[in-house]
Amino acid sequence: MELIISNLTKTYSNGVRALNAISLTIPQGMFGLLGPNGAGKSTLMRTIATLQDADLGSIMLDGVDVLKDKQAVRERLGYLPQDFGLYPRINAETMLDHIAQMKGIGNKAERKELVEALLNRVNLFKDRKKGLGTFSGGMRQRFGIAQALVGNPSLIIVDEPTAGLDPSERNRFYNLLSEIGENTIVILSTHIVEDVNTLCSNMAIICMGEVLMQGKPKDGLAMVNGKIYQKSIEKTELDEYRKEYHVISTKLISGKLSLRVESDTDLGNGFVPVPADLEDVYFSFISKKVDPITI
Ligand code: ADP
């Protein structure tokens, strides 16, 4: 199974071109769609999820034309949107039962069994009688996965799922996502590089509606490895360094700035070559597209 996106283009009525001829091939497994805010990730996710139309281009899921045959896609789709609204007073069990009913599971006993299994799977069984409004961020996202899994989807889309989760909640969420079946395409849209690093066997970097890179994380690493240099400087020196070097990222460590610079040649001047990580890959591509100060 494969999702093939070709030349997908979308301009909103205010003139913003959110997708500019996007082409991506998404195989089975976990696929990370990485990009800064405003890159076009949600627009792409909503279009794949059949919730909005594109102006041009096509999306094919195993021979099904996603943009035309929406119902066929919806039957195979699980979707966890970015701002996932919950009815605060309804409890988790009742809500899941309702969702299962809407997804066409008419048999009450079958639904009960499914709802219990899903609640167990996302570790919310003991919280099943609690109102959704009382759930923490992590519990909400785990509930979101449970509702996305109703109906055994072959395509699962999760849009910025770890934003706002604390580290332990994020870990639990990672574990849950990594358990989703191998016969499924899971598209994870995120601006958090660690999400992709931890979970994804394939990835793409998008920015300003364009695909900057697609492949395996290790392919991305191979592109920048041997080109990343690090140096610790004073904050006040940053502008000077930016003028002279291709600074791809900065991190404040104990009050000093740690610079990461990309260069094809050894820099000297106190710069130390360091092994590249996926953040370097990300910032290397993004910084060629937008001014790194704005990232
Ligand atoms: P991301 O999910 O990567 O943050 P989005 O797809 O939400 O990116 O947005 C891409 C661009 O399209 C942004 O410039 C955003 O402001 C714009 N945009 C998103 N939704 C709409 C809309 N409904 N109307 C007009 N512009 C929009």
Tab-separated table of C-alpha atoms and ligand atoms in Angstrom:
chain	number	residue	atom	x	y	z
A	1	MET	CA	0.000	0.000	0.000
A	2	GLU	CA	1.188	3.475	-0.876
A	3	LEU	CA	-0.120	7.010	-0.841
A	4	ILE	CA	1.023	8.938	-3.881
A	5	ILE	CA	0.626	12.697	-3.891
A	6	SER	CA	1.342	14.452	-7.193
A	7	ASN	CA	1.636	18.169	-7.841
A	8	LEU	CA	-0.828	19.093	-5.118
A	9	THR	CA	-1.467	22.831	-5.145
A	10	LYS	CA	-3.720	24.980	-3.001
A	11	THR	CA	-4.117	28.749	-2.814
A	12	TYR	CA	-6.495	30.126	-0.175
A	13	SER	CA	-8.903	32.910	-1.071
A	14	ASN	CA	-6.647	35.434	0.725
A	15	GLY	CA	-3.914	34.642	-1.823
A	16	VAL	CA	-1.723	32.447	0.435
A	17	ARG	CA	-0.318	29.551	-1.563
A	18	ALA	CA	-0.247	26.890	1.160
A	19	LEU	CA	0.732	24.015	-1.149
A	20	ASN	CA	2.919	24.620	-4.176
A	21	ALA	CA	3.052	21.516	-6.391
A	22	ILE	CA	3.687	19.047	-3.558
A	23	SER	CA	4.689	15.548	-4.690
A	24	LEU	CA	5.313	12.822	-2.116
A	25	THR	CA	5.310	9.032	-2.061
A	26	ILE	CA	4.317	7.709	1.344
A	27	PRO	CA	4.890	3.996	2.001
A	28	GLN	CA	3.563	1.828	4.840
A	29	GLY	CA	4.856	2.579	8.313
A	30	MET	CA	5.368	5.813	10.147
A	31	PHE	CA	5.979	8.827	7.903
A	32	GLY	CA	7.107	12.106	9.456
A	33	LEU	CA	6.041	15.321	7.778
A	34	LEU	CA	8.290	17.941	9.263
A	35	GLY	CA	8.048	21.683	8.738
A	36	PRO	CA	7.875	25.000	10.601
A	37	ASN	CA	4.570	26.653	11.468
A	38	GLY	CA	2.845	27.822	8.331
A	39	ALA	CA	4.662	25.290	6.107
A	40	GLY	CA	1.387	23.827	4.833
A	41	LYS	CA	1.295	20.653	6.937
A	42	SER	CA	-2.282	21.002	8.183
A	43	THR	CA	-3.513	21.997	4.739
A	44	LEU	CA	-1.914	18.851	3.331
A	45	MET	CA	-3.271	16.667	6.166
A	46	ARG	CA	-6.798	18.049	5.786
A	47	THR	CA	-6.672	17.516	2.028
A	48	ILE	CA	-5.551	13.892	2.422
A	49	ALA	CA	-8.263	13.439	5.056
A	50	THR	CA	-10.833	14.586	2.414
A	51	LEU	CA	-11.845	17.600	4.503
A	52	GLN	CA	-10.832	20.185	1.934
A	53	ASP	CA	-10.140	20.336	-1.773
A	54	ALA	CA	-6.983	21.179	-3.659
A	55	ASP	CA	-6.874	23.413	-6.743
A	56	LEU	CA	-4.637	21.072	-8.725
A	57	GLY	CA	-2.940	17.720	-8.446
A	58	SER	CA	-3.915	14.252	-7.291
A	59	ILE	CA	-3.728	11.918	-4.298
A	60	MET	CA	-3.948	8.172	-4.892
A	61	LEU	CA	-4.288	5.590	-2.114
A	62	ASP	CA	-3.778	2.129	-3.523
A	63	GLY	CA	-5.574	2.962	-6.752
A	64	VAL	CA	-8.311	4.990	-5.009
A	65	ASP	CA	-8.530	8.621	-6.133
A	66	VAL	CA	-8.684	10.372	-2.747
A	67	LEU	CA	-9.906	13.714	-4.091
A	68	LYS	CA	-12.743	12.127	-6.056
A	69	ASP	CA	-13.759	9.003	-4.164
A	70	LYS	CA	-13.939	10.604	-0.716
A	71	GLN	CA	-16.277	8.088	0.843
A	72	ALA	CA	-13.983	5.152	0.014
A	73	VAL	CA	-11.114	6.974	1.723
A	74	ARG	CA	-13.140	7.938	4.785
A	75	GLU	CA	-13.966	4.275	5.382
A	76	ARG	CA	-10.229	3.506	5.610
A	77	LEU	CA	-9.145	6.659	7.421
A	78	GLY	CA	-8.338	7.475	11.042
A	79	TYR	CA	-7.715	11.155	11.724
A	80	LEU	CA	-6.465	13.006	14.781
A	81	PRO	CA	-6.720	16.703	13.905
A	82	GLN	CA	-4.578	19.431	15.409
A	83	ASP	CA	-7.314	21.066	17.431
A	84	PHE	CA	-9.274	18.093	18.490
A	85	GLY	CA	-12.527	19.264	20.068
A	86	LEU	CA	-14.006	17.121	22.814
A	87	TYR	CA	-17.381	17.284	24.485
A	88	PRO	CA	-16.198	18.023	28.030
A	89	ARG	CA	-19.047	16.384	29.948
A	90	ILE	CA	-19.270	13.153	27.982
A	91	ASN	CA	-17.184	10.295	29.338
A	92	ALA	CA	-14.555	8.507	27.269
A	93	GLU	CA	-16.474	5.244	26.968
A	94	THR	CA	-19.716	6.858	25.788
A	95	MET	CA	-17.889	9.064	23.297
A	96	LEU	CA	-15.973	6.160	21.757
A	97	ASP	CA	-19.172	4.136	21.545
A	98	HIS	CA	-20.801	7.040	19.739
A	99	ILE	CA	-17.887	7.380	17.307
A	100	ALA	CA	-17.984	3.638	16.607
A	101	GLN	CA	-21.689	3.932	15.867
A	102	MET	CA	-21.043	6.825	13.475
A	103	LYS	CA	-18.361	4.775	11.737
A	104	GLY	CA	-20.992	2.174	11.006
A	105	ILE	CA	-20.529	-0.443	13.749
A	106	GLY	CA	-24.223	-1.102	14.418
A	107	ASN	CA	-23.986	-4.155	16.667
A	108	LYS	CA	-24.027	-3.074	20.328
A	109	ALA	CA	-22.095	-6.048	21.707
A	110	GLU	CA	-19.450	-5.687	19.006
A	111	ARG	CA	-19.108	-1.998	19.846
A	112	LYS	CA	-18.746	-2.701	23.562
A	113	GLU	CA	-15.954	-5.160	22.894
A	114	LEU	CA	-14.205	-2.753	20.527
A	115	VAL	CA	-14.504	0.226	22.885
A	116	GLU	CA	-13.081	-1.784	25.774
A	117	ALA	CA	-10.208	-3.053	23.664
A	118	LEU	CA	-9.375	0.461	22.464
A	119	LEU	CA	-9.549	1.956	25.950
A	120	ASN	CA	-7.176	-0.722	27.164
A	121	ARG	CA	-4.869	-0.182	24.234
A	122	VAL	CA	-4.459	3.528	24.974
A	123	ASN	CA	-4.332	2.897	28.696
A	124	LEU	CA	-7.514	4.799	29.517
A	125	PHE	CA	-9.698	1.925	30.682
A	126	LYS	CA	-9.623	3.008	34.306
A	127	ASP	CA	-10.547	6.548	33.244
A	128	ARG	CA	-13.410	5.472	30.972
A	129	LYS	CA	-16.134	6.986	33.170
A	130	LYS	CA	-14.407	10.358	33.517
A	131	GLY	CA	-15.645	13.380	31.578
A	132	LEU	CA	-13.347	14.215	28.678
A	133	GLY	CA	-13.068	17.763	30.010
A	134	THR	CA	-11.106	16.450	32.999
A	135	PHE	CA	-8.445	14.765	30.852
A	136	SER	CA	-4.829	15.992	30.794
A	137	GLY	CA	-3.205	16.866	27.450
A	138	GLY	CA	-1.608	13.439	27.207
A	139	MET	CA	-4.873	11.647	28.022
A	140	ARG	CA	-6.684	13.708	25.392
A	141	GLN	CA	-4.156	12.726	22.753
A	142	ARG	CA	-4.345	9.058	23.731
A	143	PHE	CA	-8.121	9.285	23.504
A	144	GLY	CA	-7.628	10.931	20.107
A	145	ILE	CA	-5.657	7.912	18.934
A	146	ALA	CA	-8.337	5.551	20.251
A	147	GLN	CA	-11.031	7.354	18.237
A	148	ALA	CA	-8.770	7.397	15.165
A	149	LEU	CA	-8.313	3.616	15.442
A	150	VAL	CA	-12.039	2.837	15.367
A	151	GLY	CA	-12.823	0.827	12.229
A	152	ASN	CA	-9.287	-0.516	11.768
A	153	PRO	CA	-8.087	2.195	9.363
A	154	SER	CA	-5.313	1.551	6.861
A	155	LEU	CA	-4.420	5.260	6.723
A	156	ILE	CA	-3.943	7.212	9.942
A	157	ILE	CA	-3.215	10.929	10.025
A	158	VAL	CA	-2.041	12.643	13.192
A	159	ASP	CA	-1.530	16.400	13.010
A	160	GLU	CA	0.961	17.951	15.485
A	161	PRO	CA	0.088	15.374	18.151
A	162	THR	CA	2.828	16.057	20.695
A	163	ALA	CA	2.630	19.867	20.840
A	164	GLY	CA	1.996	20.840	24.438
A	165	LEU	CA	2.708	17.424	25.968
A	166	ASP	CA	5.192	17.157	28.821
A	167	PRO	CA	8.147	14.760	28.329
A	168	SER	CA	6.585	11.764	30.085
A	169	GLU	CA	3.254	12.201	28.292
A	170	ARG	CA	5.146	12.535	25.032
A	171	ASN	CA	6.955	9.273	25.713
A	172	ARG	CA	3.734	7.411	26.406
A	173	PHE	CA	2.298	8.833	23.218
A	174	TYR	CA	5.389	7.739	21.247
A	175	ASN	CA	5.032	4.210	22.612
A	176	LEU	CA	1.405	4.107	21.621
A	177	LEU	CA	2.032	5.369	18.100
A	178	SER	CA	4.898	2.960	17.576
A	179	GLU	CA	2.562	0.045	18.350
A	180	ILE	CA	0.173	0.848	15.521
A	181	GLY	CA	0.214	-1.962	12.979
A	182	GLU	CA	2.838	-2.284	10.330
A	183	ASN	CA	0.244	-2.716	7.600
A	184	THR	CA	-0.858	0.847	8.105
A	185	ILE	CA	0.303	4.168	6.714
A	186	VAL	CA	0.681	6.619	9.578
A	187	ILE	CA	1.384	10.226	8.642
A	188	LEU	CA	2.641	12.256	11.538
A	189	SER	CA	2.790	15.982	10.932
A	190	THR	CA	4.989	17.867	13.350
A	191	HIS	CA	7.401	20.758	13.810
A	192	ILE	CA	9.242	18.741	16.477
A	193	VAL	CA	12.294	16.996	15.025
A	194	GLU	CA	12.469	14.580	17.964
A	195	ASP	CA	9.056	13.146	16.993
A	196	VAL	CA	10.409	12.097	13.616
A	197	ASN	CA	13.737	10.960	14.992
A	198	THR	CA	12.035	8.672	17.492
A	199	LEU	CA	9.266	7.246	15.373
A	200	CYS	CA	9.579	7.550	11.646
A	201	SER	CA	11.160	5.254	9.060
A	202	ASN	CA	10.464	7.762	6.279
A	203	MET	CA	10.120	11.502	6.275
A	204	ALA	CA	9.769	14.703	4.316
A	205	ILE	CA	10.665	18.275	5.149
A	206	ILE	CA	8.274	20.885	3.813
A	207	CYS	CA	8.462	24.656	3.978
A	208	MET	CA	6.385	27.387	2.336
A	209	GLY	CA	4.270	24.768	0.615
A	210	GLU	CA	7.203	22.974	-1.011
A	211	VAL	CA	8.942	19.659	-0.407
A	212	LEU	CA	12.599	20.341	0.435
A	213	MET	CA	13.619	16.750	1.151
A	214	GLN	CA	12.042	13.303	1.245
A	215	GLY	CA	13.521	9.945	2.112
A	216	LYS	CA	14.761	8.047	5.138
A	217	PRO	CA	16.157	9.987	8.097
A	218	LYS	CA	19.521	8.331	7.434
A	219	ASP	CA	19.495	9.655	3.840
A	220	GLY	CA	19.010	13.133	5.251
A	221	LEU	CA	21.848	12.584	7.704
A	222	ALA	CA	24.131	11.417	4.900
A	223	MET	CA	23.510	14.722	3.103
A	224	VAL	CA	24.893	16.879	5.923
A	225	ASN	CA	27.281	14.546	7.713
A	226	GLY	CA	30.825	15.889	7.793
A	227	LYS	CA	29.579	19.440	7.161
A	228	ILE	CA	28.417	20.468	10.625
A	229	TYR	CA	30.631	22.559	12.905
A	230	GLN	CA	29.952	23.816	16.375
A	231	LYS	CA	31.292	26.732	18.390
A	232	SER	CA	30.337	28.385	21.633
A	233	ILE	CA	30.224	32.207	21.391
A	234	GLU	CA	28.920	35.215	23.318
A	235	LYS	CA	25.367	36.253	22.447
A	236	THR	CA	26.586	39.679	21.303
A	237	GLU	CA	28.813	38.052	18.651
A	238	LEU	CA	25.964	36.342	16.828
A	239	ASP	CA	25.370	39.004	14.159
A	240	GLU	CA	29.056	38.945	13.178
A	241	TYR	CA	29.041	35.163	12.873
A	242	ARG	CA	25.854	35.180	10.845
A	243	LYS	CA	27.500	37.525	8.321
A	244	GLU	CA	30.510	35.272	7.909
A	245	TYR	CA	29.135	31.731	8.254
A	246	HIS	CA	26.090	29.713	7.265
A	247	VAL	CA	24.627	29.453	10.774
A	248	ILE	CA	21.853	26.852	10.702
A	249	SER	CA	20.865	26.881	14.378
A	250	THR	CA	21.708	28.341	17.764
A	251	LYS	CA	21.117	27.011	21.249
A	252	LEU	CA	21.587	28.836	24.539
A	253	ILE	CA	23.646	26.663	26.891
A	254	SER	CA	24.547	28.040	30.345
A	255	GLY	CA	24.230	31.610	29.096
A	256	LYS	CA	26.480	31.109	26.049
A	257	LEU	CA	25.363	30.509	22.500
A	258	SER	CA	26.218	27.228	20.877
A	259	LEU	CA	26.275	27.742	17.104
A	260	ARG	CA	25.811	25.034	14.503
A	261	VAL	CA	27.277	26.020	11.155
A	262	GLU	CA	27.199	24.159	7.849
A	263	SER	CA	30.312	24.219	5.692
A	264	ASP	CA	31.918	22.072	2.990
A	265	THR	CA	35.396	22.966	4.240
A	266	ASP	CA	37.057	22.845	7.648
A	267	LEU	CA	36.418	26.173	9.334
A	268	GLY	CA	39.177	26.460	11.948
A	269	ASN	CA	38.698	29.560	14.145
A	270	GLY	CA	37.582	27.444	17.104
A	271	PHE	CA	34.866	25.572	15.204
A	272	VAL	CA	34.777	21.856	16.010
A	273	PRO	CA	33.409	19.284	13.535
A	274	VAL	CA	30.507	17.359	15.116
A	275	PRO	CA	28.385	14.393	14.008
A	276	ALA	CA	25.188	15.579	12.308
A	277	ASP	CA	21.821	14.882	13.892
A	278	LEU	CA	18.334	15.111	12.409
A	279	GLU	CA	17.934	18.662	13.703
A	280	ASP	CA	20.907	19.664	11.589
A	281	VAL	CA	19.260	18.068	8.559
A	282	TYR	CA	16.065	19.970	9.270
A	283	PHE	CA	17.731	23.334	9.864
A	284	SER	CA	20.085	22.862	6.936
A	285	PHE	CA	17.150	22.562	4.531
A	286	ILE	CA	14.933	25.150	6.195
A	287	SER	CA	17.686	27.757	6.491
A	288	LYS	CA	18.220	27.644	2.731
A	289	LYS	CA	14.561	28.517	2.256
A	290	VAL	CA	13.892	31.086	4.986
A	291	ASP	CA	16.067	33.419	7.047
A	292	PRO	CA	17.288	31.328	10.012
A	293	ILE	CA	16.559	34.228	12.402
A	294	THR	CA	12.853	33.672	11.786
A	295	ILE	CA	12.884	29.873	12.299
B	1	ADP	P1	1.138	24.333	9.162
B	1	ADP	O1	0.142	23.277	9.524
B	1	ADP	O2	2.405	23.786	8.599
B	1	ADP	O3	1.388	25.304	10.283
B	1	ADP	P2	-0.993	25.436	7.511
B	1	ADP	O4	-1.383	24.453	6.475
B	1	ADP	O5	-1.880	25.579	8.713
B	1	ADP	O6	0.530	25.177	7.947
B	1	ADP	O7	-0.885	26.877	6.828
B	1	ADP	C1	-0.146	27.128	5.633
B	1	ADP	C2	-0.379	28.567	5.216
B	1	ADP	O8	-1.739	28.739	4.822
B	1	ADP	C3	-0.145	29.573	6.333
B	1	ADP	O9	0.402	30.738	5.752
B	1	ADP	C4	-1.529	29.836	6.863
B	1	ADP	O10	-1.631	31.133	7.430
B	1	ADP	C5	-2.385	29.708	5.614
B	1	ADP	N1	-3.747	29.218	5.898
B	1	ADP	C6	-4.075	28.065	6.530
B	1	ADP	N2	-5.417	27.906	6.565
B	1	ADP	C7	-5.953	28.980	5.936
B	1	ADP	C8	-7.288	29.402	5.632
B	1	ADP	N3	-8.349	28.672	5.984
B	1	ADP	N4	-7.447	30.580	4.976
B	1	ADP	C9	-6.385	31.314	4.611
B	1	ADP	N5	-5.095	30.978	4.852
B	1	ADP	C10	-4.878	29.832	5.513
